[in-house]
Each structure stands twice: as structure tokens, then as C-alpha cells.
Amino acid sequence: MRRNEKKERKKSLRGKIILFVGIPVILSYLIVGSVILMIVRNNVSQLTNQQLTSDSKAASRQIENFFQQYMALPGQFSKNVEIQKMMSATGQGQAMEQYAGFSSLYDTMKSMVGKDENILSLWVADVDAKQYVDSKGESAKDFPTSERPWFVQMKERGGMTMTDPYEDFTTKKQVVTMVIPVFRANTSEIIGAVGLDLVLDNLNKSLAAYKLGNTGFYILLSSGGQVIYHPAQENVNKSLTDVDLSDNFKQAATAHTEGLIEYTSGTTQSHGYLSPVGDTGWMVATGLPNAEFYANYHRIVWIWGIVMLVSMVLVLLMILLISSRLAAPIRQLQIAAGEVAEGNLDVMVSVKSQDETGRLAREFERMVAQLRDYRGYIQEITDTLDTMAGGDMRIHLKHEYVGEFAPVKQALLGISDSLSNTLSTIDEISAQVNSGAEQVSSAAQALAAGATQQAASVEELSSMIARIDESARENARNAENTVALYEQSNQKIQSISGGVGVLEGHMREISKSSATIMGITRTIEDIALQTNILALNAAIEAARAGAAGKGFAVVADEVRNLAAKSAEAVKQTAELLAKSNQAVELGASAVDEVAASIQTVIELGNQTNAAVIGMGKSAQEQAEAVNQISEGLSQISAVVQTNAATAEESSASSAELSSQAETLHMEIRKFQLHEQEKASAESSGKWEIER
């Protein structure tokens, strides 16, 4: 059951809306969100890189400003004319202290240094004198000025140079020396140098105080690849090659390449920016671990995820709400359709929307109304068939049959008209049969009357023969009387013969009418068979239609029953007609016998006539003639008796045929036909006249 419910939910409209709308909307959200996140990631990365660039350049500028602040001191002092004069005047083996203006220069150095804790000392070195003197009063003779590394570097650059940091022997502080050449006046000859030993402790403290996010850091590198500052103190004063940094960072720093860089410091993936410190050759690198570099992006992702989750929940709720509202009227239509399928057509659908669902509901109501009309059609058809089964063929269909029921209406009207016409025809034929039977009966009665008259004539002839025996004299007169009587008898016999001929013609007409009736009954039987086939086909179509075709199946069954009753009535009619034909055949046989007897009587009359005529020829022959007449009379008496019996049989057969025709007429009268009143009036009038 649960599986079926799940399948129905999947197949429901709401499930399809969620499947085909909700999922694409969610996928669209995810796709759009992914694109937006990619854009946001790029923008956040760009902004963060810009911040790294800005911070790195700001740090490099501050360091540059720091150095330039102190580079100005040896620069200014190297341009002092007295320094140039002193170094030009001091030769090999001479001391700078011997120069007259040395004390003034020394005081100047001390004043320039002052109390600045960043300056370890300000000093001068003479190439020729090979002497070194600083602001602290320390002096070194035989100082190989021109051989010092900083001098070589300074000479190569032709200007100020700055050494890599080193640890001061006395103070143990990290120190860098800034050296600027002293040129001979108006020449480019380097005769000495002015230097400043700068302590980097405060610079390192400044770098340590710089804030780059929460976990960001700075790295300061000298031009020689020495680490001046690193967040990990153990890496300070190490060579760049000895520090755990990725190769791409080392290569970029060694090549003094400025720009953004992604590198690894230890196990930490970082984003940073390499920026040069002026023209010192030093490099400042920033580093922001990826966790913080993408922190804003991750926060945006979280916020976006929450917003997307809430949005998708809201969208799903809206889809559920909308789908429920869309599915509700369709559900009503489904319930109504189920009621209609169960046979309940009195259903109402309350859908007031103006969209496709509303139009569907209105079309459904139209369909139900049409089904109600069909129900009326079926009920009227059932009542009509019941009426026809009760014998009333005068059907009147009140409904306007449309669609598939239009042929049914035409078929019912056709069946009614056909049966009505057929039964009317049978009624007319039965009336004709009855009339023919009456005529046969009349002819038989006339034949019986003729036989009676013949018997009387025979009696009269017998009397005449007796008188002939009494008096021969009266033979001639009696012969004449006999001839006259013979003429009368011959006329009667001819009349009887004509009546028998008429009777025989009527019998043939009855036989032909019976054959016609048999053909009509076969036609009715064929119509009943076709009606039965149509009813069977209708029952099959109703079975295919299922529950909706139950009513039509009942109609088809009633039509089939009516067809069966029609076939049974036709069968009974055929049996009655068969009996009538048998009776007609018997009557025809009797008529033939009567005709033969009459012919015999005619022949005997002729013989009698010859005998009577011969009475005048010879008296002797009179006795023989009388005997012959007696024999003839005997034969006539037998023939008359036969005629009488035949007439009685013909009368009885005619009465039976008339009775059967009347029975058929009464059976037909049980049906109420379209022209019943007219046919009944005419038939009743004829019936009474015939009776």
C-alpha cells in the first residue's frame, strides 16, 4: 500500500510540479549561486590582493622612508666641503685628526647622530690615509678602505650603497651600514666614504607591529637574499635559501620580481605581494594565509548558503502551496469523475477559476450534463422497448438524440415502422383469408343446395317412370316432360359446375395468398434475426464500454427479447398458415371431386336425354329405357350424395379456415399500430359486412 501511495504521489500533479518545477528552480538557484560565488570569489580575491598589494607597498614605502631618512645624513655629510678638503689633504701615513678642521667635523658628526637610538654611529673612511673615524671617537688606522666589500659595491654602483644586515660585535644588535662616496672636488674620483651604521631593532619592531588582517605577516629581505624580518624569529638573519619557503617565492624574491604571488610558508598556503624597497634592492613580502585570504569569501558562502537554503525552502513552500492550489480543483474533478464512473451523474464541480483548470471544469460539467441527457435517452429507449414489447408500436421519442445516439433513434423508429407495416399487412392478409373462407363456405352451401335440388329431381323422375309404367300413352308427353326436366336439370348442373369452378378459383387465390403470407412471415423472421444480431452487437459494444455501457446493455437485451418474441409470433403465424394451406388443399381436392361428379351427371343427363328421345321410337325399348333411367337415377342419387358430403366437408374446412383467420386477426389486433384507428375502422366495417 505504501509503495502504491508513493507511486501515486510521484504520479500526482503536485509531485510533477515539484519534480519538473522545483528541481529546475533549485538547480537554477544552485547554478546562478555557483556563478555568483565564482564572481564573488574572484572579486574577493581581487579586493584582497589589492589590499595585500596596498599593504605591501605601504610597508615598502615606510621602510624606504625609514632608510631615506637616515640615508640623508651621510649624504649631507659627504657633501660637506670640509670633508672633501680633509680627505683630499690627508695622504698616506697621515691622520685625519691632524687636519685643522677635524674637531669641527667631529662635533658635526656627533650632533648629527644626537640621541637617535636607531643610529649606532656615523663614520668617515679615507682611502689614501687608510683611516676610519666614527662619531663615538673610535678610530682605526691602516684601515683598508678600498678593500672593504661595501666600498667595492659602492664603487660599482657609483653612489650610495647599503650592506646586508649584520650583528654588531659590541652591541649584538642587527645593524646595516649605509655608505656614500666622497668625491674629489669637481671630479668623479672616490677619495673616501661617509657611512652610517643603522640599528634595525626599531624597524623590526615596526614590522612586527604592522597588522595584516588577523594572521597576516610581513617578510623583509635584503638585496643579498638575507632575511631581515620574519614572523618566525628563528628565520631572521638566515639566507633565503635556508628558510622554509616555496621555490616560486625564492625565485621571485631573488629576481626582485614585483607582484602578486601564491606561495607556501612551512605548511601554510598563503597569498602575498612582493614589493621593492625603493632602489635599495631590498624586498618586502606580505603573506596572508589562505584561511584568512578566503575568510570573507567563506563567510559569504555561508551567508549565501543560508540565504539559498531559506530561499529554496520558501520556493518549495511556494511551489507546494501553488501546486496544492492548482491540484485542488483537479482533485475535485478526479473525485467527480470517479462518481460519474460509479454511475452517479448528479455531481457538482465548484471550480471558479478562469484558467485552463476552470475551463476544464466547465467542459467536465458539460460532459456530465450530456451524460444526463444520455441517461434520459437510455430511459426513453427502455420505456419505448417496453411499450413495443407490450404490443404498442406507436412510439414517440421526445428527446433530441445527438451524437452516437442519433442512429439508435433512427433504428428504433425504423423498427417501429417496419413492424407496424408488417403487422398491418398480416392483418390485411388475414382479413382477405377470412373473406376467401367465407366465399368458399358460401360456395359449399350453394353446392349443398344444388345437391338437394338434384335429389328432388331424382324423386320427380322416379314418379314419372312410375307413371310411364302405368300408361304408355303418356310416354310421349312424359318424354317431353322428361326432356324439359332434363333441360332444367342440365341448367342446374351447369350452374353447379360454374359454382364449383368459382370455388376452385377461390381456392387457388387462397393458396396464393397463403404463399404470400408465408413469404411475409419469412421476411418478418429475417427482420427478427437481423434485430437479434444488432442487439448482440450492441451488447458487445456495451460490454466494451464497461460500467458506462450497462444501461445500453439492458436496452440491447430488451431489443433481443423483442426480436425473439417477434420470431416466435412469426413461427406461430407460419404454423397457422401451414394448417390453412392444408385445409385449402383438402378443399381444392373436394372441389375437383365435385367437378368430376358434375361432369358425370352431365354425361348421364345426356344419356337420359337420348333415352327419352328414343322413347318415341319404340315402346319395347321403353322398359329398357326405364331401367336405364332407373340406373341413371341411382347413379345420380349417389353423385348427389357425394356432392352433399363434399359440400359439407368444404363448408367445414371453410369454417375452420375462417376461424383461424379470425384468430390471426385477433392476435394482430393485440398490437397497437400507427394506423390502428383507420385500419380498425375499415377492418371492423369489412368484418361486419362479411359476417
XYZ file of C-alpha atoms in Angstrom, residues 60-480:
421
model
C 57.889 49.170 1.478
C 57.315 52.921 1.404
C 57.580 53.157 5.156
C 60.796 51.136 5.128
C 62.044 53.214 2.240
C 61.165 56.383 4.131
C 62.912 54.973 7.168
C 66.058 54.319 5.184
C 65.848 57.549 3.241
C 65.539 59.457 6.485
C 68.854 58.117 7.618
C 70.438 57.995 4.173
C 70.126 61.762 4.112
C 72.604 62.113 6.987
C 75.655 60.542 5.275
C 74.547 62.130 2.043
C 74.547 65.586 3.517
C 77.779 64.995 5.397
C 79.534 63.612 2.310
C 78.805 66.851 0.520
C 80.406 68.878 3.263
C 83.283 70.851 1.722
C 85.415 70.392 4.786
C 85.125 66.612 4.459
C 86.212 66.788 0.870
C 89.141 69.092 1.831
C 90.147 66.908 4.719
C 90.241 63.724 2.656
C 91.979 65.478 -0.196
C 94.595 66.905 2.195
C 95.167 63.738 4.154
C 97.576 61.499 2.394
C 99.094 58.132 3.061
C 100.559 57.858 6.528
C 98.695 60.927 7.729
C 95.864 61.004 10.255
C 92.615 62.811 9.788
C 92.912 64.205 13.275
C 95.831 66.300 12.032
C 93.505 68.266 9.789
C 92.760 71.664 11.252
C 89.021 71.369 10.845
C 88.724 67.810 12.168
C 87.357 68.773 15.556
C 84.631 70.813 13.944
C 83.765 67.920 11.643
C 83.764 65.537 14.585
C 81.385 67.775 16.505
C 79.164 67.904 13.444
C 79.060 64.116 13.310
C 78.161 63.867 16.969
C 75.456 66.479 16.611
C 74.029 64.742 13.566
C 73.845 61.465 15.452
C 72.488 63.109 18.531
C 70.450 60.807 20.709
C 68.834 58.840 17.892
C 68.817 55.287 19.152
C 68.478 53.955 15.627
C 71.948 55.273 14.752
C 74.781 53.224 16.071
C 77.427 55.576 14.662
C 78.256 57.977 11.848
C 81.717 57.483 10.439
C 84.144 58.506 7.713
C 86.863 56.478 5.976
C 89.755 57.870 3.963
C 91.118 55.873 1.062
C 94.579 57.381 0.992
C 95.018 57.661 4.760
C 93.508 54.233 5.262
C 91.829 55.541 8.400
C 88.407 55.079 9.895
C 86.860 57.528 12.422
C 83.291 57.383 13.856
C 81.092 59.631 15.938
C 81.895 57.668 19.051
C 85.516 58.738 18.901
C 86.771 55.413 17.740
C 89.495 55.462 15.121
C 91.197 52.765 13.165
C 94.404 53.254 11.269
C 95.663 51.085 8.483
C 92.023 50.581 7.638
C 91.828 49.025 4.131
C 89.047 51.276 2.980
C 89.312 50.466 -0.684
C 89.232 46.761 0.032
C 86.050 46.690 2.098
C 83.098 44.930 0.396
C 80.861 47.923 0.817
C 83.483 50.107 -0.893
C 83.689 47.752 -3.854
C 79.889 47.674 -4.120
C 79.694 51.446 -3.740
C 82.339 51.953 -6.386
C 80.477 49.639 -8.769
C 77.248 51.484 -8.248
C 78.943 54.899 -8.306
C 76.793 56.054 -5.447
C 75.257 55.141 -2.141
C 75.094 51.525 -1.169
C 73.729 49.614 1.768
C 75.171 46.482 3.205
C 73.315 43.387 4.242
C 72.403 43.341 7.907
C 74.956 42.027 10.291
C 75.276 41.651 14.014
C 77.295 44.323 15.715
C 80.160 42.779 17.628
C 79.828 45.098 20.574
C 76.081 45.623 20.910
C 74.973 42.316 19.368
C 72.345 44.275 17.520
C 71.296 43.824 13.925
C 72.905 46.626 12.000
C 73.000 47.769 8.414
C 75.565 50.166 7.054
C 74.716 52.899 4.584
C 77.759 54.164 2.678
C 78.035 57.095 0.282
C 81.208 58.025 -1.606
C 83.142 61.258 -1.144
C 84.413 62.566 -4.452
C 87.380 64.764 -5.034
C 86.189 68.234 -5.815
C 84.968 68.588 -9.337
C 85.930 65.008 -10.190
C 84.447 61.529 -10.031
C 87.356 60.156 -8.066
C 86.342 58.469 -4.859
C 88.703 59.602 -2.106
C 86.715 58.332 0.817
C 83.338 57.390 2.182
C 80.802 58.518 4.773
C 78.872 55.767 6.433
C 76.018 55.321 8.877
C 75.550 52.230 10.974
C 71.820 51.889 11.386
C 70.288 49.658 14.039
C 67.295 47.673 12.691
C 65.640 46.827 16.002
C 63.018 49.539 15.762
C 62.440 48.699 12.111
C 61.776 45.090 13.053
C 59.519 46.254 15.851
C 57.664 48.417 13.372
C 57.270 45.469 11.011
C 56.091 43.313 13.889
C 53.562 45.996 14.767
C 52.163 46.106 11.263
C 48.791 44.384 11.102
C 47.806 42.430 8.039
C 44.431 41.024 8.867
C 44.420 38.668 11.809
C 47.025 36.142 10.749
C 48.887 38.017 8.006
C 52.609 38.688 8.202
C 55.498 40.555 6.572
C 58.891 39.337 5.369
C 61.781 41.767 4.773
C 64.639 40.616 2.582
C 67.925 42.292 1.870
C 69.325 42.696 -1.581
C 71.636 39.778 -0.927
C 68.795 37.423 -0.047
C 69.151 37.645 3.724
C 66.037 37.502 5.834
C 65.859 40.771 7.789
C 62.452 40.184 9.320
C 60.281 37.100 9.545
C 57.373 36.319 11.865
C 59.278 33.219 12.930
C 62.273 34.597 14.834
C 64.386 31.553 14.046
C 64.379 32.540 10.375
C 65.818 36.019 10.973
C 69.348 36.597 9.601
C 69.123 33.374 7.647
C 69.722 33.139 3.965
C 66.567 32.952 1.899
C 67.630 29.579 0.597
C 67.673 28.199 4.144
C 64.167 29.341 5.023
C 61.184 27.016 4.531
C 59.541 28.936 1.716
C 58.304 27.611 -1.617
C 60.654 27.779 -4.573
C 58.478 30.160 -6.551
C 58.784 32.694 -3.725
C 62.542 32.309 -3.550
C 62.884 32.668 -7.297
C 60.666 35.761 -7.426
C 62.450 37.375 -4.473
C 65.909 36.614 -5.869
C 64.882 38.066 -9.234
C 63.390 41.115 -7.452
C 60.090 40.475 -9.249
C 57.328 42.714 -8.033
C 53.776 41.404 -7.997
C 51.212 39.059 -6.501
C 52.343 35.619 -5.532
C 50.938 32.450 -4.038
C 53.453 30.562 -2.002
C 53.913 28.165 0.862
C 55.463 29.156 4.174
C 56.059 25.997 6.125
C 52.819 24.110 5.679
C 50.693 27.200 5.275
C 49.381 28.182 1.867
C 49.442 31.955 1.563
C 48.703 34.767 -0.813
C 51.055 37.754 -0.864
C 52.725 40.578 -2.738
C 56.416 41.240 -3.379
C 57.322 44.929 -3.371
C 60.811 46.510 -3.704
C 62.038 48.982 -1.082
C 62.992 51.906 -3.249
C 66.297 51.365 -5.039
C 67.916 49.606 -2.106
C 67.417 46.167 -3.665
C 65.540 45.084 -0.579
C 62.147 43.390 -0.933
C 59.081 43.433 1.303
C 56.724 40.481 1.038
C 53.296 40.183 2.574
C 51.681 36.908 3.421
C 48.050 36.148 4.172
C 47.169 32.505 4.858
C 44.512 31.091 2.589
C 42.202 30.525 5.530
C 42.056 34.275 6.136
C 42.535 35.179 2.486
C 39.267 33.352 1.711
C 37.655 34.129 5.070
C 35.392 36.798 3.621
C 34.572 34.519 0.743
C 33.808 31.681 3.140
C 31.591 33.998 5.189
C 29.805 35.000 2.012
C 29.472 31.317 1.100
C 27.957 30.590 4.492
C 25.632 33.553 4.246
C 24.781 32.616 0.675
C 24.209 29.016 1.733
C 21.842 30.103 4.492
C 20.074 32.529 2.167
C 19.890 29.882 -0.553
C 18.602 27.290 1.897
C 15.956 29.676 3.200
C 15.140 30.746 -0.373
C 14.847 27.149 -1.580
C 12.667 26.290 1.426
C 10.486 29.308 0.665
C 10.417 28.386 -3.025
C 9.492 24.802 -2.184
C 6.793 26.041 0.181
C 5.502 28.369 -2.527
C 5.606 25.537 -5.066
C 3.789 23.262 -2.625
C 1.211 25.980 -1.976
C 0.792 26.782 -5.661
C 0.746 23.106 -6.672
C -1.806 22.378 -3.945
C -3.979 25.220 -5.198
C -3.534 24.016 -8.770
C -4.134 20.376 -7.865
C -7.169 21.059 -5.635
C -9.635 21.725 -8.493
C -8.144 18.868 -10.491
C -8.622 16.657 -7.420
C -12.254 17.772 -7.328
C -12.543 16.851 -10.991
C -10.945 13.475 -10.236
C -13.458 12.800 -7.429
C -16.327 13.924 -9.653
C -15.040 11.706 -12.465
C -14.943 8.785 -10.023
C -18.562 9.476 -9.061
C -19.507 9.597 -12.733
C -17.639 6.323 -13.321
C -19.682 4.778 -10.482
C -22.871 5.888 -12.235
C -23.658 8.988 -10.174
C -24.324 11.778 -12.653
C -25.706 14.199 -10.042
C -22.310 15.675 -9.236
C -21.346 19.321 -8.947
C -17.886 20.780 -9.545
C -17.236 24.104 -7.810
C -14.199 25.434 -9.670
C -14.399 29.179 -10.238
C -11.000 29.861 -11.745
C -10.790 31.360 -15.217
C -7.672 29.475 -16.294
C -7.335 26.156 -18.083
C -8.486 24.305 -14.945
C -11.680 26.352 -14.811
C -12.307 25.742 -18.480
C -11.659 22.029 -17.922
C -14.182 22.028 -15.055
C -16.801 23.733 -17.208
C -16.196 21.262 -20.028
C -16.492 18.454 -17.455
C -19.845 19.860 -16.320
C -20.932 19.948 -19.962
C -19.862 16.316 -20.317
C -21.836 15.337 -17.171
C -24.868 17.232 -18.493
C -24.519 15.358 -21.782
C -24.310 12.076 -19.844
C -27.504 13.066 -18.032
C -29.085 13.567 -21.442
C -27.760 10.146 -22.421
C -29.347 8.737 -19.293
C -32.633 10.283 -20.442
C -32.049 8.766 -23.871
C -31.466 5.320 -22.382
C -34.512 5.582 -20.110
C -36.710 6.669 -23.009
C -35.309 3.867 -25.188
C -36.000 1.355 -22.386
C -39.558 2.642 -21.931
C -40.075 2.578 -25.678
C -38.884 -1.013 -25.959
C -41.115 -1.990 -23.015
C -44.022 -0.319 -24.809
C -43.200 -2.187 -28.019
C -42.876 -5.421 -26.037
C -46.393 -4.718 -24.711
C -47.662 -4.553 -28.279
C -47.846 -0.791 -28.778
C -45.889 0.062 -31.906
C -46.933 3.721 -31.842
C -43.704 5.045 -30.328
C -42.952 8.756 -29.970
C -39.397 9.787 -28.955
C -39.399 13.142 -27.163
C -35.650 13.690 -26.788
C -33.429 15.116 -29.489
C -30.885 12.339 -29.905
C -27.448 13.704 -30.745
C -24.061 12.135 -31.291
C -23.824 8.353 -31.244
C -27.474 8.002 -30.165
C -28.862 9.522 -33.350
C -28.577 6.174 -35.258
C -30.288 4.427 -32.313
C -33.251 6.766 -32.644
C -33.428 6.152 -36.384
C -33.155 2.388 -35.815
C -35.992 2.393 -33.234
C -38.234 4.443 -35.485
C -37.340 2.164 -38.400
C -38.094 -0.971 -36.372
C -41.404 0.523 -35.199
C -42.449 1.478 -38.713
C -41.304 -1.850 -40.152
C -43.098 -3.943 -37.531
C -46.183 -1.750 -37.764
C -46.294 -2.082 -41.544
C -45.638 -5.819 -41.378
C -48.346 -6.422 -38.782
C -50.752 -4.226 -40.738
C -50.014 -6.281 -43.840
C -50.563 -9.520 -41.911
C -53.852 -8.121 -40.590
C -54.991 -7.251 -44.103
C -53.982 -10.689 -45.388
C -55.844 -12.384 -42.528
C -58.920 -10.355 -43.454
C -58.535 -11.486 -47.055
C -58.141 -15.115 -45.935
C -61.258 -14.768 -43.813
C -63.125 -13.303 -46.750
C -61.950 -16.143 -49.018
C -63.008 -18.699 -46.436
C -66.465 -17.118 -46.285
C -66.684 -17.298 -50.042
C -65.653 -20.967 -50.007
C -68.292 -21.609 -47.341
C -70.937 -19.863 -49.445
C -69.958 -21.902 -52.485
C -70.146 -25.109 -50.452
C -73.607 -24.156 -49.185
C -74.672 -23.436 -52.747
C -73.329 -26.842 -53.780
C -75.326 -28.476 -50.974
C -78.466 -26.681 -52.139
C -77.854 -27.882 -55.680
C -77.483 -31.439 -54.422
C -80.847 -31.129 -52.630
C -82.457 -29.898 -55.782
C -80.891 -32.802 -57.659
C -82.375 -35.212 -55.129
C -85.793 -33.673 -55.680
C -85.376 -34.017 -59.425
C -84.451 -37.653 -58.993
C -87.647 -38.210 -56.987
C -89.642 -36.489 -59.649
C -88.059 -38.653 -62.336
C -88.916 -41.722 -60.316
C -92.558 -40.668 -60.215
C -92.506 -40.067 -63.911
C -91.049 -43.510 -64.545
C -93.838 -44.986 -62.442
C -96.408 -43.192 -64.453
C -94.673 -44.385 -67.646
C -95.217 -47.881 -66.426
C -98.897 -47.149 -65.871
C -99.548 -45.605 -69.165
C -97.564 -45.916 -72.289
C -99.788 -43.359 -73.855
C -98.351 -40.777 -71.699
C -94.838 -41.782 -72.760
C -94.556 -39.172 -75.393
C -95.826 -36.466 -73.081
C -93.719 -37.800 -70.295
C -90.792 -37.942 -72.683
C -91.359 -34.300 -73.485
